[in-house]
Amino acid sequence: MLTTILCSCGDGTQKGRVGILLPSTETARWNLDGQYLWKDLSARGYAPVLAYANDNAEQQLTQLQEMVKDGCSYLVIAAVDSKVLLPDLAIAKAKGVRVIAYDRLLTDTEAVDCFISFDNYRIGRQMGLFLEEKLQLGTAPGPFYIELFGGDPADNNTALIYQGAMSVLGSYLDRKKLLVRSGEKALESIAIKNWSESGARERMNGLLKKFYSEGEILDAVLSMNDGMAMGIQASLTAHYPGRFPLITGQDCALPNIRSILAGKQAMSIFKDTRMLANKTVKVIELLEKGDHDFFRDLSTVPNRRRDVPVCFCPYLLVTAENCSNVLVKAGYYQPEQLQ
Ligand code: BGC
């Protein structure tokens, strides 16, 4: 079944149609990405077509096929599972469609012109550094107890965040300064399908029941995003009587910012989706102009088939100390939303 595809009355516009393929409306940020992309593309004379895929790769494939059939000249894709899209990406490329990997890298394909994202390895490293500092891993005797929650295994960002976090936490795990009572450390065993909040809650319920039911302490939870952090917090509230562990996240979703202010979640990462959308529209315009210099000067990331030119947008670490200041000052939230 197809999710509704929103289409601006594009026939009269002088610029091309741009298909926007986003994973789902479930994670709050994609709703904002969709709105900003739509607004910025329309303002520059493009005709956007927007589709959400309910985190279903097959559904996203059908949406992509429809967009190519309907004459989109550009595709902006945050893939649910890029490997499912591969044959059709090749078909799109052969037809001259230009493809932008939006926030998630399209891997194993030549059919990608540019990758626009945040540096996910560094985001993972930032989460690791945050926990290192807060737990004082370098100096305190420890050991400290942590559980790890990864994003969807088909999302390339998951592996990058994992590598980044492990570049800091790995040596403490090796030296047993940091311990995982469940023993679940490998990415395969911590990955949560679709980055699902309820999936994270259920896994945390299981861990608490099995490993923390007799007063054992949990010091930290590495959660790769805010949605999962909410599921983890719900589980802890219901089943963990001890002091809340340090919980990480990213996206600065509103419920999480409120939770940070209430002292429950420890941090999030502010990734300004307005910037990402804006950059995307600029890149589309540069592709249209054929500005080869711009793309030649960009650094690249390998996707196993080619080195893809990349634009990374800046991000900020947000905690209870700075969050109102950062997010309100950036105009991302109104002060009354944070009450
Ligand atoms: C994005 C995150 C998002 C997650 C779940 C990742 O690819 O980078 O911002 O929370 O997907 O949708």
mmCIF file of C-alpha atoms and ligand atoms in Angstrom:
data_model
loop_
_atom_site.group_PDB
_atom_site.id
_atom_site.type_symbol
_atom_site.label_atom_id
_atom_site.label_comp_id
_atom_site.label_asym_id
_atom_site.label_seq_id
_atom_site.Cartn_x
_atom_site.Cartn_y
_atom_site.Cartn_z
ATOM 1 C CA MET A 1 0.000 0.000 0.000
ATOM 2 C CA LEU A 2 1.255 3.459 -0.871
ATOM 3 C CA THR A 3 1.447 6.200 1.717
ATOM 4 C CA THR A 4 -0.180 9.342 0.404
ATOM 5 C CA ILE A 5 2.223 11.102 -1.890
ATOM 6 C CA LEU A 6 1.897 14.841 -1.527
ATOM 7 C CA CYS A 7 2.408 16.700 -4.746
ATOM 8 C CA SER A 8 2.480 20.448 -5.340
ATOM 9 C CA CYS A 9 0.529 21.607 -8.407
ATOM 10 C CA GLY A 10 3.764 21.362 -10.306
ATOM 11 C CA ASP A 11 2.786 21.471 -13.967
ATOM 12 C CA GLY A 12 2.998 25.222 -14.252
ATOM 13 C CA THR A 13 6.394 25.667 -12.603
ATOM 14 C CA GLN A 14 9.403 26.388 -14.739
ATOM 15 C CA LYS A 15 11.788 24.181 -12.765
ATOM 16 C CA GLY A 16 11.724 20.414 -12.418
ATOM 17 C CA ARG A 17 9.894 18.079 -10.109
ATOM 18 C CA VAL A 18 11.779 16.975 -7.040
ATOM 19 C CA GLY A 19 10.810 13.719 -5.373
ATOM 20 C CA ILE A 20 11.408 13.667 -1.626
ATOM 21 C CA LEU A 21 11.501 10.180 -0.104
ATOM 22 C CA LEU A 22 11.559 10.124 3.685
ATOM 23 C CA PRO A 23 11.448 7.053 5.940
ATOM 24 C CA SER A 24 8.457 7.737 8.191
ATOM 25 C CA THR A 25 6.479 10.252 10.165
ATOM 26 C CA GLU A 26 7.080 8.200 13.300
ATOM 27 C CA THR A 27 10.367 9.912 14.205
ATOM 28 C CA ALA A 28 9.450 13.569 14.745
ATOM 29 C CA ARG A 29 12.367 15.067 12.848
ATOM 30 C CA TRP A 30 11.326 13.699 9.425
ATOM 31 C CA ASN A 31 8.120 15.725 9.631
ATOM 32 C CA LEU A 32 10.227 18.849 9.951
ATOM 33 C CA ASP A 33 12.593 17.743 7.175
ATOM 34 C CA GLY A 34 9.594 17.244 4.894
ATOM 35 C CA GLN A 35 8.114 20.647 5.722
ATOM 36 C CA TYR A 36 11.383 22.521 5.247
ATOM 37 C CA LEU A 37 12.317 20.754 2.024
ATOM 38 C CA TRP A 38 8.853 21.415 0.657
ATOM 39 C CA LYS A 39 8.935 25.077 1.601
ATOM 40 C CA ASP A 40 12.471 25.750 0.326
ATOM 41 C CA LEU A 41 12.005 23.872 -2.929
ATOM 42 C CA SER A 42 8.710 25.619 -3.656
ATOM 43 C CA ALA A 43 10.269 28.995 -2.875
ATOM 44 C CA ARG A 44 12.965 28.324 -5.491
ATOM 45 C CA GLY A 45 10.439 27.393 -8.157
ATOM 46 C CA TYR A 46 10.657 23.586 -7.975
ATOM 47 C CA ALA A 47 7.667 21.283 -7.758
ATOM 48 C CA PRO A 48 8.164 19.002 -4.752
ATOM 49 C CA VAL A 49 6.562 15.592 -4.396
ATOM 50 C CA LEU A 50 6.782 14.216 -0.870
ATOM 51 C CA ALA A 51 6.369 10.626 0.271
ATOM 52 C CA TYR A 52 6.784 8.903 3.635
ATOM 53 C CA ALA A 53 7.359 5.170 3.611
ATOM 54 C CA ASN A 54 6.144 3.943 7.026
ATOM 55 C CA ASP A 55 9.695 2.651 7.563
ATOM 56 C CA ASN A 56 8.945 0.069 4.887
ATOM 57 C CA ALA A 57 11.653 -0.388 2.267
ATOM 58 C CA GLU A 58 9.339 -1.978 -0.309
ATOM 59 C CA GLN A 59 6.894 0.869 0.047
ATOM 60 C CA GLN A 60 9.689 3.356 -0.467
ATOM 61 C CA LEU A 61 10.761 1.478 -3.586
ATOM 62 C CA THR A 62 7.230 1.795 -5.048
ATOM 63 C CA GLN A 63 7.228 5.489 -4.231
ATOM 64 C CA LEU A 64 10.563 5.949 -5.960
ATOM 65 C CA GLN A 65 9.334 4.096 -9.052
ATOM 66 C CA GLU A 66 6.245 6.320 -9.212
ATOM 67 C CA MET A 67 8.313 9.467 -8.899
ATOM 68 C CA VAL A 68 10.621 8.427 -11.725
ATOM 69 C CA LYS A 69 7.612 7.491 -13.859
ATOM 70 C CA ASP A 70 6.029 10.855 -13.098
ATOM 71 C CA GLY A 71 9.071 12.691 -14.420
ATOM 72 C CA CYS A 72 10.928 13.825 -11.296
ATOM 73 C CA SER A 73 14.317 15.170 -12.361
ATOM 74 C CA TYR A 74 15.728 15.040 -8.832
ATOM 75 C CA LEU A 75 15.309 12.576 -6.009
ATOM 76 C CA VAL A 76 16.119 13.448 -2.408
ATOM 77 C CA ILE A 77 16.271 10.177 -0.522
ATOM 78 C CA ALA A 78 16.604 9.221 3.139
ATOM 79 C CA ALA A 79 16.528 5.501 2.497
ATOM 80 C CA VAL A 80 14.827 2.959 4.714
ATOM 81 C CA ASP A 81 17.161 0.330 3.244
ATOM 82 C CA SER A 82 19.285 1.519 0.363
ATOM 83 C CA LYS A 83 19.981 -1.977 -0.925
ATOM 84 C CA VAL A 84 16.295 -2.453 -1.804
ATOM 85 C CA LEU A 85 16.453 0.652 -4.014
ATOM 86 C CA LEU A 86 19.609 -0.274 -5.944
ATOM 87 C CA PRO A 87 18.210 -1.558 -9.270
ATOM 88 C CA ASP A 88 15.766 1.326 -9.531
ATOM 89 C CA LEU A 89 18.406 3.882 -8.634
ATOM 90 C CA ALA A 90 20.415 2.605 -11.597
ATOM 91 C CA ILE A 91 17.339 2.955 -13.829
ATOM 92 C CA ALA A 92 16.777 6.493 -12.556
ATOM 93 C CA LYS A 93 20.399 7.410 -13.239
ATOM 94 C CA ALA A 94 20.173 6.036 -16.773
ATOM 95 C CA LYS A 95 17.200 8.367 -17.306
ATOM 96 C CA GLY A 96 19.248 11.352 -16.152
ATOM 97 C CA VAL A 97 17.618 11.721 -12.734
ATOM 98 C CA ARG A 98 19.998 13.303 -10.207
ATOM 99 C CA VAL A 99 20.021 11.719 -6.780
ATOM 100 C CA ILE A 100 20.820 13.228 -3.402
ATOM 101 C CA ALA A 101 21.371 10.976 -0.411
ATOM 102 C CA TYR A 102 19.611 12.944 2.285
ATOM 103 C CA ASP A 103 20.974 12.400 5.807
ATOM 104 C CA ARG A 104 21.525 8.662 5.126
ATOM 105 C CA LEU A 105 24.183 7.552 2.654
ATOM 106 C CA LEU A 106 23.018 5.458 -0.306
ATOM 107 C CA THR A 107 25.559 2.655 -0.354
ATOM 108 C CA ASP A 108 26.729 0.265 -3.103
ATOM 109 C CA THR A 109 25.534 2.445 -5.964
ATOM 110 C CA GLU A 110 26.961 4.846 -8.487
ATOM 111 C CA ALA A 111 23.591 6.531 -8.753
ATOM 112 C CA VAL A 112 24.187 9.166 -6.112
ATOM 113 C CA ASP A 113 25.401 12.668 -6.927
ATOM 114 C CA CYS A 114 25.830 14.120 -3.474
ATOM 115 C CA PHE A 115 25.400 13.209 0.203
ATOM 116 C CA ILE A 116 24.041 15.876 2.551
ATOM 117 C CA SER A 117 24.137 14.986 6.202
ATOM 118 C CA PHE A 118 25.717 15.475 9.603
ATOM 119 C CA ASP A 119 28.905 13.647 10.453
ATOM 120 C CA ASN A 120 27.468 10.576 12.150
ATOM 121 C CA TYR A 121 30.812 9.117 13.176
ATOM 122 C CA ARG A 122 31.538 12.325 15.061
ATOM 123 C CA ILE A 123 28.044 12.327 16.558
ATOM 124 C CA GLY A 124 28.670 8.827 17.937
ATOM 125 C CA ARG A 125 32.053 9.931 19.216
ATOM 126 C CA GLN A 126 30.423 12.934 20.858
ATOM 127 C CA MET A 127 28.031 10.607 22.713
ATOM 128 C CA GLY A 128 30.996 8.504 23.841
ATOM 129 C CA LEU A 129 32.971 11.556 24.966
ATOM 130 C CA PHE A 130 29.964 12.841 26.870
ATOM 131 C CA LEU A 131 29.632 9.577 28.807
ATOM 132 C CA GLU A 132 33.388 9.420 29.361
ATOM 133 C CA GLU A 133 33.326 12.859 30.925
ATOM 134 C CA LYS A 134 30.157 12.451 32.989
ATOM 135 C CA LEU A 135 31.174 9.063 34.391
ATOM 136 C CA GLN A 136 34.772 10.275 34.741
ATOM 137 C CA LEU A 137 35.895 7.086 33.110
ATOM 138 C CA GLY A 138 39.462 8.295 32.889
ATOM 139 C CA THR A 139 39.920 8.826 36.621
ATOM 140 C CA ALA A 140 37.135 7.238 38.713
ATOM 141 C CA PRO A 141 37.839 3.664 39.877
ATOM 142 C CA GLY A 142 34.572 2.216 38.490
ATOM 143 C CA PRO A 143 33.561 -0.159 37.114
ATOM 144 C CA PHE A 144 30.476 1.447 35.588
ATOM 145 C CA TYR A 145 27.569 -0.347 33.977
ATOM 146 C CA ILE A 146 26.184 0.547 30.572
ATOM 147 C CA GLU A 147 23.705 -0.865 28.052
ATOM 148 C CA LEU A 148 23.871 -0.034 24.345
ATOM 149 C CA PHE A 149 20.993 0.649 21.941
ATOM 150 C CA GLY A 150 21.697 0.954 18.208
ATOM 151 C CA GLY A 151 19.548 2.260 15.364
ATOM 152 C CA ASP A 152 18.200 0.278 12.420
ATOM 153 C CA PRO A 153 20.817 -2.113 11.052
ATOM 154 C CA ALA A 154 20.017 -1.164 7.435
ATOM 155 C CA ASP A 155 20.698 2.525 8.092
ATOM 156 C CA ASN A 156 24.330 3.355 7.334
ATOM 157 C CA ASN A 157 24.266 5.960 10.112
ATOM 158 C CA THR A 158 23.853 3.224 12.714
ATOM 159 C CA ALA A 159 27.255 1.705 11.963
ATOM 160 C CA LEU A 160 28.909 5.131 11.858
ATOM 161 C CA ILE A 161 27.491 6.174 15.216
ATOM 162 C CA TYR A 162 28.513 2.829 16.668
ATOM 163 C CA GLN A 163 32.087 3.195 15.402
ATOM 164 C CA GLY A 164 32.235 6.754 16.709
ATOM 165 C CA ALA A 165 30.931 5.807 20.164
ATOM 166 C CA MET A 166 33.244 2.792 20.338
ATOM 167 C CA SER A 167 36.245 4.932 19.407
ATOM 168 C CA VAL A 168 35.849 6.355 22.928
ATOM 169 C CA LEU A 169 34.081 3.647 24.935
ATOM 170 C CA GLY A 170 35.790 0.636 23.352
ATOM 171 C CA SER A 171 38.981 0.860 25.382
ATOM 172 C CA TYR A 172 37.037 1.224 28.653
ATOM 173 C CA LEU A 173 34.996 -1.851 27.724
ATOM 174 C CA ASP A 174 38.207 -3.742 26.937
ATOM 175 C CA ARG A 175 39.714 -2.735 30.268
ATOM 176 C CA LYS A 176 36.455 -3.594 32.061
ATOM 177 C CA LYS A 177 36.190 -0.091 33.473
ATOM 178 C CA LEU A 178 32.878 -0.147 31.652
ATOM 179 C CA LEU A 179 30.747 -3.290 31.796
ATOM 180 C CA VAL A 180 27.673 -4.428 29.893
ATOM 181 C CA ARG A 181 25.743 -6.769 32.188
ATOM 182 C CA SER A 182 23.672 -8.151 29.319
ATOM 183 C CA GLY A 183 26.866 -8.881 27.390
ATOM 184 C CA GLU A 184 25.146 -7.430 24.298
ATOM 185 C CA LYS A 185 27.817 -5.243 22.748
ATOM 186 C CA ALA A 186 28.042 -6.190 19.084
ATOM 187 C CA LEU A 187 26.087 -3.993 16.714
ATOM 188 C CA GLU A 188 23.943 -6.945 15.563
ATOM 189 C CA SER A 189 22.757 -7.579 19.097
ATOM 190 C CA ILE A 190 21.959 -3.972 20.018
ATOM 191 C CA ALA A 191 20.379 -2.732 16.757
ATOM 192 C CA ILE A 192 16.676 -1.831 16.979
ATOM 193 C CA LYS A 193 14.648 -2.321 13.815
ATOM 194 C CA ASN A 194 13.364 1.004 12.419
ATOM 195 C CA TRP A 195 14.886 2.871 15.372
ATOM 196 C CA SER A 196 11.595 2.028 17.014
ATOM 197 C CA GLU A 197 10.654 3.600 20.342
ATOM 198 C CA SER A 198 8.529 0.607 21.321
ATOM 199 C CA GLY A 199 11.283 -1.763 20.169
ATOM 200 C CA ALA A 200 13.748 0.007 22.470
ATOM 201 C CA ARG A 201 11.232 -0.068 25.322
ATOM 202 C CA GLU A 202 10.675 -3.795 24.910
ATOM 203 C CA ARG A 203 14.380 -4.553 24.757
ATOM 204 C CA MET A 204 14.996 -2.446 27.875
ATOM 205 C CA ASN A 205 12.108 -4.222 29.650
ATOM 206 C CA GLY A 206 13.769 -7.531 28.852
ATOM 207 C CA LEU A 207 17.200 -6.371 30.016
ATOM 208 C CA LEU A 208 15.846 -4.971 33.264
ATOM 209 C CA LYS A 209 13.959 -8.152 34.017
ATOM 210 C CA LYS A 210 16.918 -10.388 33.273
ATOM 211 C CA PHE A 211 19.892 -8.431 34.563
ATOM 212 C CA TYR A 212 18.716 -5.623 36.854
ATOM 213 C CA SER A 213 15.910 -7.098 38.950
ATOM 214 C CA GLU A 214 17.884 -7.391 42.186
ATOM 215 C CA GLY A 215 19.050 -3.873 42.739
ATOM 216 C CA GLU A 216 21.903 -3.984 40.218
ATOM 217 C CA ILE A 217 22.988 -0.531 39.155
ATOM 218 C CA LEU A 218 22.822 0.793 35.625
ATOM 219 C CA ASP A 219 24.960 3.906 35.176
ATOM 220 C CA ALA A 220 24.451 4.746 31.526
ATOM 221 C CA VAL A 221 22.509 3.892 28.407
ATOM 222 C CA LEU A 222 23.909 4.741 25.013
ATOM 223 C CA SER A 223 20.805 5.406 22.917
ATOM 224 C CA MET A 224 21.534 6.435 19.351
ATOM 225 C CA ASN A 225 18.490 8.684 19.041
ATOM 226 C CA ASP A 226 15.765 10.462 20.944
ATOM 227 C CA GLY A 227 12.877 8.210 19.911
ATOM 228 C CA MET A 228 14.580 5.173 21.396
ATOM 229 C CA ALA A 229 15.631 7.223 24.419
ATOM 230 C CA MET A 230 11.924 7.845 25.149
ATOM 231 C CA GLY A 231 11.192 4.100 25.005
ATOM 232 C CA ILE A 232 14.138 3.412 27.310
ATOM 233 C CA GLN A 233 12.956 6.054 29.771
ATOM 234 C CA ALA A 234 9.426 4.618 29.785
ATOM 235 C CA SER A 235 10.826 1.200 30.602
ATOM 236 C CA LEU A 236 13.095 2.539 33.353
ATOM 237 C CA THR A 237 10.250 4.524 34.896
ATOM 238 C CA ALA A 238 8.132 1.384 35.083
ATOM 239 C CA HIS A 239 10.754 -1.186 36.070
ATOM 240 C CA TYR A 240 13.901 0.392 37.503
ATOM 241 C CA PRO A 241 13.710 1.789 41.022
ATOM 242 C CA GLY A 242 17.286 3.096 41.114
ATOM 243 C CA ARG A 243 18.665 6.482 40.079
ATOM 244 C CA PHE A 244 18.113 7.180 36.398
ATOM 245 C CA PRO A 245 21.200 6.317 34.338
ATOM 246 C CA LEU A 246 22.800 8.825 31.983
ATOM 247 C CA ILE A 247 20.871 8.448 28.722
ATOM 248 C CA THR A 248 22.083 9.802 25.398
ATOM 249 C CA GLY A 249 20.084 10.696 22.287
ATOM 250 C CA GLN A 250 20.029 12.836 19.196
ATOM 251 C CA ASP A 251 17.526 14.985 17.251
ATOM 252 C CA CYS A 252 16.362 17.333 20.017
ATOM 253 C CA ALA A 253 12.779 16.152 19.714
ATOM 254 C CA LEU A 254 10.483 18.199 21.915
ATOM 255 C CA PRO A 255 9.563 15.436 24.413
ATOM 256 C CA ASN A 256 13.269 14.727 24.859
ATOM 257 C CA ILE A 257 14.136 18.364 25.465
ATOM 258 C CA ARG A 258 11.455 18.427 28.145
ATOM 259 C CA SER A 259 12.938 15.247 29.563
ATOM 260 C CA ILE A 260 16.421 16.792 29.565
ATOM 261 C CA LEU A 261 15.063 19.799 31.424
ATOM 262 C CA ALA A 262 13.380 17.438 33.900
ATOM 263 C CA GLY A 263 16.749 15.759 34.548
ATOM 264 C CA LYS A 264 15.879 12.413 32.971
ATOM 265 C CA GLN A 265 17.698 12.328 29.640
ATOM 266 C CA ALA A 266 21.286 13.543 29.845
ATOM 267 C CA MET A 267 21.963 14.921 26.383
ATOM 268 C CA SER A 268 20.825 15.178 22.793
ATOM 269 C CA ILE A 269 22.377 16.421 19.572
ATOM 270 C CA PHE A 270 20.861 19.419 17.846
ATOM 271 C CA LYS A 271 20.867 18.833 14.101
ATOM 272 C CA ASP A 272 19.205 21.799 12.460
ATOM 273 C CA THR A 273 17.027 20.239 9.776
ATOM 274 C CA ARG A 274 16.377 23.701 8.327
ATOM 275 C CA MET A 275 20.049 23.832 7.402
ATOM 276 C CA LEU A 276 19.948 20.376 5.860
ATOM 277 C CA ALA A 277 16.928 21.262 3.724
ATOM 278 C CA ASN A 278 18.436 24.555 2.693
ATOM 279 C CA LYS A 279 21.720 22.939 1.683
ATOM 280 C CA THR A 280 19.819 20.339 -0.320
ATOM 281 C CA VAL A 281 18.043 22.957 -2.371
ATOM 282 C CA LYS A 282 21.353 24.754 -2.989
ATOM 283 C CA VAL A 283 22.933 21.517 -4.165
ATOM 284 C CA ILE A 284 20.014 20.871 -6.519
ATOM 285 C CA GLU A 285 20.500 24.331 -7.998
ATOM 286 C CA LEU A 286 24.221 23.696 -8.431
ATOM 287 C CA LEU A 287 23.547 20.360 -10.107
ATOM 288 C CA GLU A 288 21.140 22.120 -12.417
ATOM 289 C CA LYS A 289 23.739 24.737 -13.284
ATOM 290 C CA GLY A 290 26.347 22.034 -13.818
ATOM 291 C CA ASP A 291 28.710 23.699 -11.356
ATOM 292 C CA HIS A 292 31.423 21.037 -11.484
ATOM 293 C CA ASP A 293 33.881 23.133 -9.432
ATOM 294 C CA PHE A 294 31.602 23.055 -6.412
ATOM 295 C CA PHE A 295 31.374 19.268 -6.397
ATOM 296 C CA ARG A 296 35.056 18.776 -7.222
ATOM 297 C CA ASP A 297 36.034 20.863 -4.184
ATOM 298 C CA LEU A 298 33.881 18.903 -1.743
ATOM 299 C CA SER A 299 35.398 16.128 0.336
ATOM 300 C CA THR A 300 34.026 12.659 -0.320
ATOM 301 C CA VAL A 301 32.879 9.557 1.523
ATOM 302 C CA PRO A 302 33.178 6.068 0.045
ATOM 303 C CA ASN A 303 29.929 4.174 -0.520
ATOM 304 C CA ARG A 304 31.668 0.968 -1.721
ATOM 305 C CA ARG A 305 30.993 1.920 -5.360
ATOM 306 C CA ARG A 306 32.188 5.491 -5.570
ATOM 307 C CA ASP A 307 33.515 8.379 -3.554
ATOM 308 C CA VAL A 308 30.441 10.506 -2.997
ATOM 309 C CA PRO A 309 30.850 14.293 -2.610
ATOM 310 C CA VAL A 310 29.576 15.204 0.838
ATOM 311 C CA CYS A 311 28.264 18.315 2.596
ATOM 312 C CA PHE A 312 28.218 17.963 6.378
ATOM 313 C CA CYS A 313 26.138 20.450 8.345
ATOM 314 C CA PRO A 314 27.276 21.465 11.837
ATOM 315 C CA TYR A 315 25.561 20.080 14.951
ATOM 316 C CA LEU A 316 25.614 20.953 18.647
ATOM 317 C CA LEU A 317 25.667 18.931 21.831
ATOM 318 C CA VAL A 318 22.707 19.902 24.000
ATOM 319 C CA THR A 319 22.341 19.357 27.760
ATOM 320 C CA ALA A 320 20.143 20.811 30.500
ATOM 321 C CA GLU A 321 22.620 23.676 30.873
ATOM 322 C CA ASN A 322 22.499 24.982 27.330
ATOM 323 C CA CYS A 323 19.385 23.544 25.687
ATOM 324 C CA SER A 324 16.930 26.416 26.134
ATOM 325 C CA ASN A 325 19.583 28.860 25.116
ATOM 326 C CA VAL A 326 20.671 26.953 22.004
ATOM 327 C CA LEU A 327 17.273 25.891 20.724
ATOM 328 C CA VAL A 328 15.350 29.057 21.468
ATOM 329 C CA LYS A 329 18.151 31.256 20.182
ATOM 330 C CA ALA A 330 18.245 29.247 16.968
ATOM 331 C CA GLY A 331 14.490 29.828 16.649
ATOM 332 C CA TYR A 332 13.976 26.056 16.548
ATOM 333 C CA TYR A 333 11.550 26.094 19.454
ATOM 334 C CA GLN A 334 9.589 28.851 21.146
ATOM 335 C CA PRO A 335 10.297 29.365 24.861
ATOM 336 C CA GLU A 336 6.721 28.348 25.777
ATOM 337 C CA GLN A 337 7.175 24.980 24.008
ATOM 338 C CA LEU A 338 9.904 24.097 26.481
ATOM 339 C CA GLN A 339 7.755 24.699 29.580
HETATM 340 C C1 BGC B 1 18.908 9.923 11.556
HETATM 341 C C2 BGC B 1 18.413 10.262 12.937
HETATM 342 C C3 BGC B 1 17.039 9.659 13.176
HETATM 343 C C4 BGC B 1 17.027 8.179 12.816
HETATM 344 C C5 BGC B 1 15.652 7.560 12.944
HETATM 345 C C6 BGC B 1 18.851 8.432 11.336
HETATM 346 O O1 BGC B 1 19.278 8.100 10.067
HETATM 347 O O2 BGC B 1 20.223 10.401 11.365
HETATM 348 O O3 BGC B 1 18.361 11.659 13.086
HETATM 349 O O4 BGC B 1 16.661 9.795 14.514
HETATM 350 O O5 BGC B 1 17.505 8.008 11.499
HETATM 351 O O6 BGC B 1 14.754 8.056 12.053
#
